[in-house]
PDB file of C-alpha atoms in Angstrom:
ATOM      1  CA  UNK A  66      20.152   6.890  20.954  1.00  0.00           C
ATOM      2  CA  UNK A  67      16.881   6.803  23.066  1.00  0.00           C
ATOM      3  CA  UNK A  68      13.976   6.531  21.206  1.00  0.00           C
ATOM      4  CA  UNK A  69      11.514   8.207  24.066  1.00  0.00           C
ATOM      5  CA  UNK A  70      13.530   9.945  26.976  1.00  0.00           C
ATOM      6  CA  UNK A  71      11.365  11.692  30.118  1.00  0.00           C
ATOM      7  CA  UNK A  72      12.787  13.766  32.346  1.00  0.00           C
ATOM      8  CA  UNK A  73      13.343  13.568  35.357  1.00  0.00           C
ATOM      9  CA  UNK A  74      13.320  10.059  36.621  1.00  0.00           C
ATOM     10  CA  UNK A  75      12.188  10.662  40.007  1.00  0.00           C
ATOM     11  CA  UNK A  76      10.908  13.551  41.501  1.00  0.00           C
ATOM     12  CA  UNK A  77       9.848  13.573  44.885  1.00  0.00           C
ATOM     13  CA  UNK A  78       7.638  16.605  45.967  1.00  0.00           C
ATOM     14  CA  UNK A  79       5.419  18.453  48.532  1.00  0.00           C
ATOM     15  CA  UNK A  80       1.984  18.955  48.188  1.00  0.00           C
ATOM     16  CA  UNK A  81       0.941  22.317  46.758  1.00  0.00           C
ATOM     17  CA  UNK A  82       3.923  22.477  44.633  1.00  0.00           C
ATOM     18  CA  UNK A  83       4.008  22.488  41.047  1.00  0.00           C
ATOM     19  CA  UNK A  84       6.753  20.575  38.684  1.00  0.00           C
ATOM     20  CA  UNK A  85       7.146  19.340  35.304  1.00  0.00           C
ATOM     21  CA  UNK A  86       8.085  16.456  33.331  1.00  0.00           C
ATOM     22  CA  UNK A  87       9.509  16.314  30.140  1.00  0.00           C
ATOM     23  CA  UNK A  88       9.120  13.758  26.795  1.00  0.00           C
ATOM     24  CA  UNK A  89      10.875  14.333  23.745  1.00  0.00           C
ATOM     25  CA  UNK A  90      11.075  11.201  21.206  1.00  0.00           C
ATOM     26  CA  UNK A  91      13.409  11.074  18.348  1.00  0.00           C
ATOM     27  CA  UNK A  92      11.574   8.305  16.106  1.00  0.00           C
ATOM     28  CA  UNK A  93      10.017  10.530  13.242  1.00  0.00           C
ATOM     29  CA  UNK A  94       6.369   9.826  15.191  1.00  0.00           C
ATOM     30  CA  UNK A  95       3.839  11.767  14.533  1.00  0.00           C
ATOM     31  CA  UNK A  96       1.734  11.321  18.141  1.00  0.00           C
ATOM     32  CA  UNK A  97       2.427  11.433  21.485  1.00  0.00           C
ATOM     33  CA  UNK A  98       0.866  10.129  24.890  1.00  0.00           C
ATOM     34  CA  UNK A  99       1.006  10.826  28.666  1.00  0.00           C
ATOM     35  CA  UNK A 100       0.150   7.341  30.408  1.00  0.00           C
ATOM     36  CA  UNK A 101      -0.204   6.680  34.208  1.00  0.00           C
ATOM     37  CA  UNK A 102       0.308   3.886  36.427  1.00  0.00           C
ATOM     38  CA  UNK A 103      -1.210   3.740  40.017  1.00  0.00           C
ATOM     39  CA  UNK A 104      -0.070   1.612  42.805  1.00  0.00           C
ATOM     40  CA  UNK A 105      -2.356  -1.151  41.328  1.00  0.00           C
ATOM     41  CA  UNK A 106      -0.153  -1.209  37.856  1.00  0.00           C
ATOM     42  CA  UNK A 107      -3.087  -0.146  35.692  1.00  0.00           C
ATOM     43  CA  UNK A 108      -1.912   1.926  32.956  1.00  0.00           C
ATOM     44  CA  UNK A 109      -4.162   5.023  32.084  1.00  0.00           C
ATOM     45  CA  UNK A 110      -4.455   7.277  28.792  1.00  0.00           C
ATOM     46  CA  UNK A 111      -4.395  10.647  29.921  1.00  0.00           C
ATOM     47  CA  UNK A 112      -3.493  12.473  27.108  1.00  0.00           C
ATOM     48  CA  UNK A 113      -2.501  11.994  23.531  1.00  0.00           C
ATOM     49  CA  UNK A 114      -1.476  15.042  20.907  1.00  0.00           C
ATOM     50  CA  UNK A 115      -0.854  14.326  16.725  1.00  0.00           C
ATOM     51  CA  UNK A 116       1.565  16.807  15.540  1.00  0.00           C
ATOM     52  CA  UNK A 117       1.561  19.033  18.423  1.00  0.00           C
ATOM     53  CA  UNK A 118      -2.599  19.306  17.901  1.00  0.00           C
ATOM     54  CA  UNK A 119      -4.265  17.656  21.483  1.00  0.00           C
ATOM     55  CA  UNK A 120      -6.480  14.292  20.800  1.00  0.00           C
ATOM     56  CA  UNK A 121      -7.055  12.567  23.662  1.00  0.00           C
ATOM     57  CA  UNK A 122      -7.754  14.241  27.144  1.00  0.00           C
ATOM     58  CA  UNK A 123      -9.606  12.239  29.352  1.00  0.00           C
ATOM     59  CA  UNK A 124     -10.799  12.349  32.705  1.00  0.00           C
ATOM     60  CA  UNK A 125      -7.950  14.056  34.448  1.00  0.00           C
ATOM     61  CA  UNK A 126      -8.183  17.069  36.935  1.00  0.00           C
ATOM     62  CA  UNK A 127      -7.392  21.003  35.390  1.00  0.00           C
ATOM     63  CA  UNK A 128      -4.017  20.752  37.419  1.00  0.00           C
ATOM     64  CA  UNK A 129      -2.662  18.913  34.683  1.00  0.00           C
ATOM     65  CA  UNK A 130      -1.820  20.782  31.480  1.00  0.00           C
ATOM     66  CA  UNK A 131      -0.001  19.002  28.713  1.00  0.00           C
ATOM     67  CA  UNK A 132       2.624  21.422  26.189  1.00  0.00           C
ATOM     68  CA  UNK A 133       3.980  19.967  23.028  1.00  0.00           C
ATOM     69  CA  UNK A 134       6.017  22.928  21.686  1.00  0.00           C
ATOM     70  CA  UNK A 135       6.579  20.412  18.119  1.00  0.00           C
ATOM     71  CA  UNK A 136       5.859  16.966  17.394  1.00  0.00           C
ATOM     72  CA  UNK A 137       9.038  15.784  18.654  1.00  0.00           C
ATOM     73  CA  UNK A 138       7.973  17.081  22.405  1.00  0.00           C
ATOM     74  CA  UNK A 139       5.158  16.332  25.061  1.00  0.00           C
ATOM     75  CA  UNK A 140       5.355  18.028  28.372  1.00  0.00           C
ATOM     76  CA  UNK A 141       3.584  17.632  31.324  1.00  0.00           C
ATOM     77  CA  UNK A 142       3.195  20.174  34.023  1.00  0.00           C
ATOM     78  CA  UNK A 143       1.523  19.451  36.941  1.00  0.00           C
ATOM     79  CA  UNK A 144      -0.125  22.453  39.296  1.00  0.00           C
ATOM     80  CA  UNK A 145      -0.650  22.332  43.318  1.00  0.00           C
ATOM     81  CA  UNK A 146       0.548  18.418  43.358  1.00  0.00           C
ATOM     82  CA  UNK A 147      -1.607  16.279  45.535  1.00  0.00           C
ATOM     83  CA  UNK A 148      -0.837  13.026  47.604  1.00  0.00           C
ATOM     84  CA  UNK A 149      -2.791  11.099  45.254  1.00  0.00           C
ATOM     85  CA  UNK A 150      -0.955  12.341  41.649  1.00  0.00           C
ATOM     86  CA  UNK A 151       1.657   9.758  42.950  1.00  0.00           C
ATOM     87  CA  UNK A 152       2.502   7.467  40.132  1.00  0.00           C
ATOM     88  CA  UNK A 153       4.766   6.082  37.170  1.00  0.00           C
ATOM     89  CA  UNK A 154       4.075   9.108  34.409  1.00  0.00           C
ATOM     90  CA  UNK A 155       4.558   7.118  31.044  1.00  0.00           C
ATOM     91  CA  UNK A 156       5.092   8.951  28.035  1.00  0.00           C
ATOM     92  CA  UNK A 157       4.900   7.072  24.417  1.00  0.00           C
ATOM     93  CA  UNK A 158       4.996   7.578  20.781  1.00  0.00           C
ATOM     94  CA  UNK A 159       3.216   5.785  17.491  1.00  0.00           C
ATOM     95  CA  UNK A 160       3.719   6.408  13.984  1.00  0.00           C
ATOM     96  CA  UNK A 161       0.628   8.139  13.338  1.00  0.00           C
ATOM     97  CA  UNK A 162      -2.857   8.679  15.897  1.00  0.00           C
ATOM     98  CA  UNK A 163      -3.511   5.354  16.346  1.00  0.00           C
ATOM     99  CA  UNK A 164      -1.563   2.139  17.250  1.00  0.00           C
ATOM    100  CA  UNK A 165      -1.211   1.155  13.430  1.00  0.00           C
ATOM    101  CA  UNK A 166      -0.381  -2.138  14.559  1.00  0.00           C
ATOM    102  CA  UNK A 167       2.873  -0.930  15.790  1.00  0.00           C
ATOM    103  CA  UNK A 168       1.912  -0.262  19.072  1.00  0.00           C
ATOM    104  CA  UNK A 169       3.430   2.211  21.021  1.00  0.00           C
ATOM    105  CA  UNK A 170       7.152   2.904  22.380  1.00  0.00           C
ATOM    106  CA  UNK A 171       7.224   4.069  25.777  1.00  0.00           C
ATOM    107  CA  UNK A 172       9.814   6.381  27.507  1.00  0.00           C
ATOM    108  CA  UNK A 173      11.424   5.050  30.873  1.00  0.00           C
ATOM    109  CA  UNK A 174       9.161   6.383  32.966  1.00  0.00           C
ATOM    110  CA  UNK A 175       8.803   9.286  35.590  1.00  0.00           C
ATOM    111  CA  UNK A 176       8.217   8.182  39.507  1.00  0.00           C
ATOM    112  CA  UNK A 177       6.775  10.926  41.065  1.00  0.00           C
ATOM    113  CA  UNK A 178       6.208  10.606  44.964  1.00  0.00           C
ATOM    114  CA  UNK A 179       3.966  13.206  46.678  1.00  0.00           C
ATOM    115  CA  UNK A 180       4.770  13.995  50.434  1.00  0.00           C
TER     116      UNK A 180
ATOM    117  CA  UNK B 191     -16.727  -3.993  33.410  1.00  0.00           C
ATOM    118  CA  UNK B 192     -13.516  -3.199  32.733  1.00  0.00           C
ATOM    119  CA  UNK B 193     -12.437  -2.790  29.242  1.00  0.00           C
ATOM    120  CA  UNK B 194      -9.537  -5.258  29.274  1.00  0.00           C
ATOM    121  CA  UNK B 195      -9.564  -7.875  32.144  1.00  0.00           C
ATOM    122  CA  UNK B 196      -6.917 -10.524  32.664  1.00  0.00           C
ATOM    123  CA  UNK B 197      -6.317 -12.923  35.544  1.00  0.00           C
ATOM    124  CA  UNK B 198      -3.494 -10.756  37.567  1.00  0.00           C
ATOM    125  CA  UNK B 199      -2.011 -13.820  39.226  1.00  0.00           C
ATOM    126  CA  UNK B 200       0.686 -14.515  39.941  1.00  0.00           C
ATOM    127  CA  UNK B 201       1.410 -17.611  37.812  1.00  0.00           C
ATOM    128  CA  UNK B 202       4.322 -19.649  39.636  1.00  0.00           C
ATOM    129  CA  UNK B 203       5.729 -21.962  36.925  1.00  0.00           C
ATOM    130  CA  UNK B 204       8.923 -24.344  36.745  1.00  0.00           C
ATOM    131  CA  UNK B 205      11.555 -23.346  34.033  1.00  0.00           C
ATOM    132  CA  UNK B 206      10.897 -25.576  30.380  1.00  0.00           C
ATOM    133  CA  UNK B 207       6.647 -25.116  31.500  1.00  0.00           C
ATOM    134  CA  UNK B 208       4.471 -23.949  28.857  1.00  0.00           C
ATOM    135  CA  UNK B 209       1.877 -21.403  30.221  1.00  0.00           C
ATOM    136  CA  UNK B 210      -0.925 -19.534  29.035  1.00  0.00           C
ATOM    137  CA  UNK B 211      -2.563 -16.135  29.626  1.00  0.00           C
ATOM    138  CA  UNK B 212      -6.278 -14.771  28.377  1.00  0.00           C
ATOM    139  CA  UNK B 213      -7.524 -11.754  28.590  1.00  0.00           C
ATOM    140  CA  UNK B 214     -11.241 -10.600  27.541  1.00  0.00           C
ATOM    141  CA  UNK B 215     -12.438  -7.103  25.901  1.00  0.00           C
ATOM    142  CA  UNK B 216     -15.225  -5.484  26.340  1.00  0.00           C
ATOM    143  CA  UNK B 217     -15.448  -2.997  22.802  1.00  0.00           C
ATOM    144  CA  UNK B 218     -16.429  -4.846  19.966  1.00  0.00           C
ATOM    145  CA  UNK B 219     -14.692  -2.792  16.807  1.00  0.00           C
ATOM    146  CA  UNK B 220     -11.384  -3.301  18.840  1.00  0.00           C
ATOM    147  CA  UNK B 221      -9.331  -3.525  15.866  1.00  0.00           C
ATOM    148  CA  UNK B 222      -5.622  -3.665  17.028  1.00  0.00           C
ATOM    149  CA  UNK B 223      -4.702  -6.580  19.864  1.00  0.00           C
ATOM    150  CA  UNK B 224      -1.135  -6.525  21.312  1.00  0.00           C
ATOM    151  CA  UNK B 225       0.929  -7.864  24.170  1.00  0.00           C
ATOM    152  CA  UNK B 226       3.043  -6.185  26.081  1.00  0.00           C
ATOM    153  CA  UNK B 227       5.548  -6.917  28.681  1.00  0.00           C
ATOM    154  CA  UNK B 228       7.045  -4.974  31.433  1.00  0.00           C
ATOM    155  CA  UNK B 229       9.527  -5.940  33.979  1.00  0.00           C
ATOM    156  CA  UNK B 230       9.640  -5.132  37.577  1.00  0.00           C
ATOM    157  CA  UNK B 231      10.164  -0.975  37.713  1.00  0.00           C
ATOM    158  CA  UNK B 232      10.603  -0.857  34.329  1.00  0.00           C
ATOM    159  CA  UNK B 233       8.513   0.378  30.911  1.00  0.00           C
ATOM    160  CA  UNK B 234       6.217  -1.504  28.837  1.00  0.00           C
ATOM    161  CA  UNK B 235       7.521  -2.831  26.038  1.00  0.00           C
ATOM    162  CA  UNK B 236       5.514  -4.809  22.872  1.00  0.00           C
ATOM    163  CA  UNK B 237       6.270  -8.466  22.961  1.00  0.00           C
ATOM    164  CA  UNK B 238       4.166  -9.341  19.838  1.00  0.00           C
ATOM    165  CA  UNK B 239       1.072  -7.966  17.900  1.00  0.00           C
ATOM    166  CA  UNK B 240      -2.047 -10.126  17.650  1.00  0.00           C
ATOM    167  CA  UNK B 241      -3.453 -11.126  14.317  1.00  0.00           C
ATOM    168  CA  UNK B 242      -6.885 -12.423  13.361  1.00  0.00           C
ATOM    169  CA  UNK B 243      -5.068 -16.039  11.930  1.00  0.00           C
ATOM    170  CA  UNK B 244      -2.675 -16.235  15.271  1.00  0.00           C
ATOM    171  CA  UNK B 245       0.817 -15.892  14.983  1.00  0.00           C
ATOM    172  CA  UNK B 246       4.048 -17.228  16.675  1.00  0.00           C
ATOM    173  CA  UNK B 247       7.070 -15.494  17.255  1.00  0.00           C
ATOM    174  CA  UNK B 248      10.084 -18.291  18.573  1.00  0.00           C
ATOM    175  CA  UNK B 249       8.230 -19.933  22.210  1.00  0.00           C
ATOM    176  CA  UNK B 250       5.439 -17.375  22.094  1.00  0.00           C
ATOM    177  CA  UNK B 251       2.396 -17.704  20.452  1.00  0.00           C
ATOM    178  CA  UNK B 252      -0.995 -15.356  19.853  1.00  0.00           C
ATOM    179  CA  UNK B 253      -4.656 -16.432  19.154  1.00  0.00           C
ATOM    180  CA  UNK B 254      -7.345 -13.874  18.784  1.00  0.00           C
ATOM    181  CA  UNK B 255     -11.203 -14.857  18.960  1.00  0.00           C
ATOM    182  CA  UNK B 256     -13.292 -11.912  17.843  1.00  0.00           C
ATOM    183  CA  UNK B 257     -16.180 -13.601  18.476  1.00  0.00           C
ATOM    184  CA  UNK B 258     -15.745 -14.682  22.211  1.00  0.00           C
ATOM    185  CA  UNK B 259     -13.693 -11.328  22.513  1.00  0.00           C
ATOM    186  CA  UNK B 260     -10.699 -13.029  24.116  1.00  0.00           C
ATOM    187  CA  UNK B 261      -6.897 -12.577  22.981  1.00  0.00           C
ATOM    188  CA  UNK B 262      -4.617 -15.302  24.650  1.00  0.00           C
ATOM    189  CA  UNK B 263      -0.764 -15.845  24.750  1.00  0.00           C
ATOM    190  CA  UNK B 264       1.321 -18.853  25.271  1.00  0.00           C
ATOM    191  CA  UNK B 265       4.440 -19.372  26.632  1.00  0.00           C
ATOM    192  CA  UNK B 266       6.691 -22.914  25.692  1.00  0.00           C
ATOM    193  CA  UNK B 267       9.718 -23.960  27.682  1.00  0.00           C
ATOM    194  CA  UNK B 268       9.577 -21.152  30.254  1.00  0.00           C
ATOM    195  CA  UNK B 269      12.915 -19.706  30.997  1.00  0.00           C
ATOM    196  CA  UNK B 270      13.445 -17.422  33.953  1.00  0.00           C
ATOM    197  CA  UNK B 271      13.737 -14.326  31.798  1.00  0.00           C
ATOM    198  CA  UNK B 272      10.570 -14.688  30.721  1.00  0.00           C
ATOM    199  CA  UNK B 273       9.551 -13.433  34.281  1.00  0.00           C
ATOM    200  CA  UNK B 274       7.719 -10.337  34.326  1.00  0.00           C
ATOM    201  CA  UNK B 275       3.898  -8.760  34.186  1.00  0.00           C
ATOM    202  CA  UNK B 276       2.520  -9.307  30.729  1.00  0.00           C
ATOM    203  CA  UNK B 277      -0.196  -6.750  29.493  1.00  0.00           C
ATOM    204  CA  UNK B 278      -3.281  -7.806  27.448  1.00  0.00           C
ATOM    205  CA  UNK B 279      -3.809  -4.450  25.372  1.00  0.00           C
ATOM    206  CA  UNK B 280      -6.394  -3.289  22.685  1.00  0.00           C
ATOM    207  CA  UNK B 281      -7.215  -0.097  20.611  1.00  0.00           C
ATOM    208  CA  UNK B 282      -9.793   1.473  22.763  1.00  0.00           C
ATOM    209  CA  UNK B 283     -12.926   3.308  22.232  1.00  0.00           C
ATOM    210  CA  UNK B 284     -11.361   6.866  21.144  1.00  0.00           C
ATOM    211  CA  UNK B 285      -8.869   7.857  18.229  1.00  0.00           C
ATOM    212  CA  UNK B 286      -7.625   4.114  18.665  1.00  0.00           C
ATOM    213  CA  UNK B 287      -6.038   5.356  21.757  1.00  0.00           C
ATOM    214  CA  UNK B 288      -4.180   1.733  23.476  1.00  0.00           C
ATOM    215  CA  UNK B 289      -6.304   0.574  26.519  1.00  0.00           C
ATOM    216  CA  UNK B 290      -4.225  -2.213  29.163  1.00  0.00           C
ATOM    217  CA  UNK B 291      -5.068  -4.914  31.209  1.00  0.00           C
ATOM    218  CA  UNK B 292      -4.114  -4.649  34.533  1.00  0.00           C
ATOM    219  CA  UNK B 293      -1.455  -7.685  33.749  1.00  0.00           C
ATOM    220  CA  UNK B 294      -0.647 -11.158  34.512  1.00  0.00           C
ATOM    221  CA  UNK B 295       2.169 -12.158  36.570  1.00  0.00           C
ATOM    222  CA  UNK B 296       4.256 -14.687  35.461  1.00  0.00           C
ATOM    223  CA  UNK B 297       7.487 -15.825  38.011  1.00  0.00           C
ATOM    224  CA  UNK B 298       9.786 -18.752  36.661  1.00  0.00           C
ATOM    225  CA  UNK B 299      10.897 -20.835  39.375  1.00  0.00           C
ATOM    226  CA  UNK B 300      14.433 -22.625  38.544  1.00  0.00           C
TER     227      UNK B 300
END
């Protein structure tokens, strides 16, 4: 019955490696989002796709490449992990691109440690 | 400037306080205003949309000021579930993507 499930919950890593994390939401939405939260709690777009098109990619290094294989899923794989790509990974879905004055439903979050 | 700023805290209040939180925006043709709350290790999770006339849902209560570009949230009778990081958040610049405050932190003392 989870509305926006990531896997996995923790991951804990060496540098250089490279490791996924999966989203898949089962609300009907038609857009998806990769968030991240630092150490300092900010929350950061990073990505966002509509119906498996990409929308949103903002500032974030080539070592992150975001799938969505159908509207339903939004992957995130991460290439040659660094110390500093440890965070909360936050993925979220909304009705339609834009917030619609639903906001957004958020999946449980991913805590990825770097070593 | 930061896009959304709020006061982080903490705010230490007694249980049955009322308490209030502002946050400022920077983007003008913000359009959508929210709050969001999110407990200790946990998701975010939206406590109440923000409408242009204010609106109250049960102890909590939302005023938006377009002109002074503030959004603020009040709290009645505090109750120690009502502890947690609250998140100021508006539809930012692109596609109406969400952009958060960095939070307020609220701890109800018994």
């Amino acid at each position: 019955d989870t509305a926006v499930s990531q896997t996995p919950k923790y991951l804990v890593t060496q540098m250089g490696n490279d490791k996924s994390i999966k989203c898949e939401q089962n609300l009907g939405h038609d857009t998806m989002y990769w968030y991240k939260q630092d150490s300092k709690k900010f929350l950061k777009i990073m990505f966002s796709y509509n119906n498996k098109e990409l929308i949103i990619n903002e500032t974030v290094p080539n070592r992150f490449s975001p799938k969505s294989p159908d509207k339903a899923h939004l992957n995130l794989h991460i290439n040659s992990l660094e110390l500093g790509d440890s965070a909360v990974y936050f993925c979220a879905s909304s009705p339609r691109r834009g917030p619609t004055g639903y906001g957004y439903t958020f999946g449980s979050g991913t805590r990825l440690t770097v070593v | 400037r930061k896009e959304v700023e709020q006061d982080p805290g903490p705010f230490n209040v007694p249980e049955g306080a009322t308490v209030a939180f502002n946050c400022t925006y920077s983007n003008s043709a913000s359009q959508s205003f929210f709050w969001y709350r999110q407990d200790c290790r946990k998701e975010p999770k939206l406590l109440m949309s923000v409408y242009s006339s204010g609106n109250e849902d049960g102890r909590f209560t939302a005023q938006l000021n377009r002109a002074s570009q503030y959004i603020s949230l009040l709290i009645r009778d505090s109750k120690l579930s009502d502890s947690a990081t609250y998140l100021c958040v508006v539809n930012g610049n692109a596609g109406n993507m969400l952009t958060f405050g960095g939070g307020t932190r609220l701890m109800v003392k018994p």
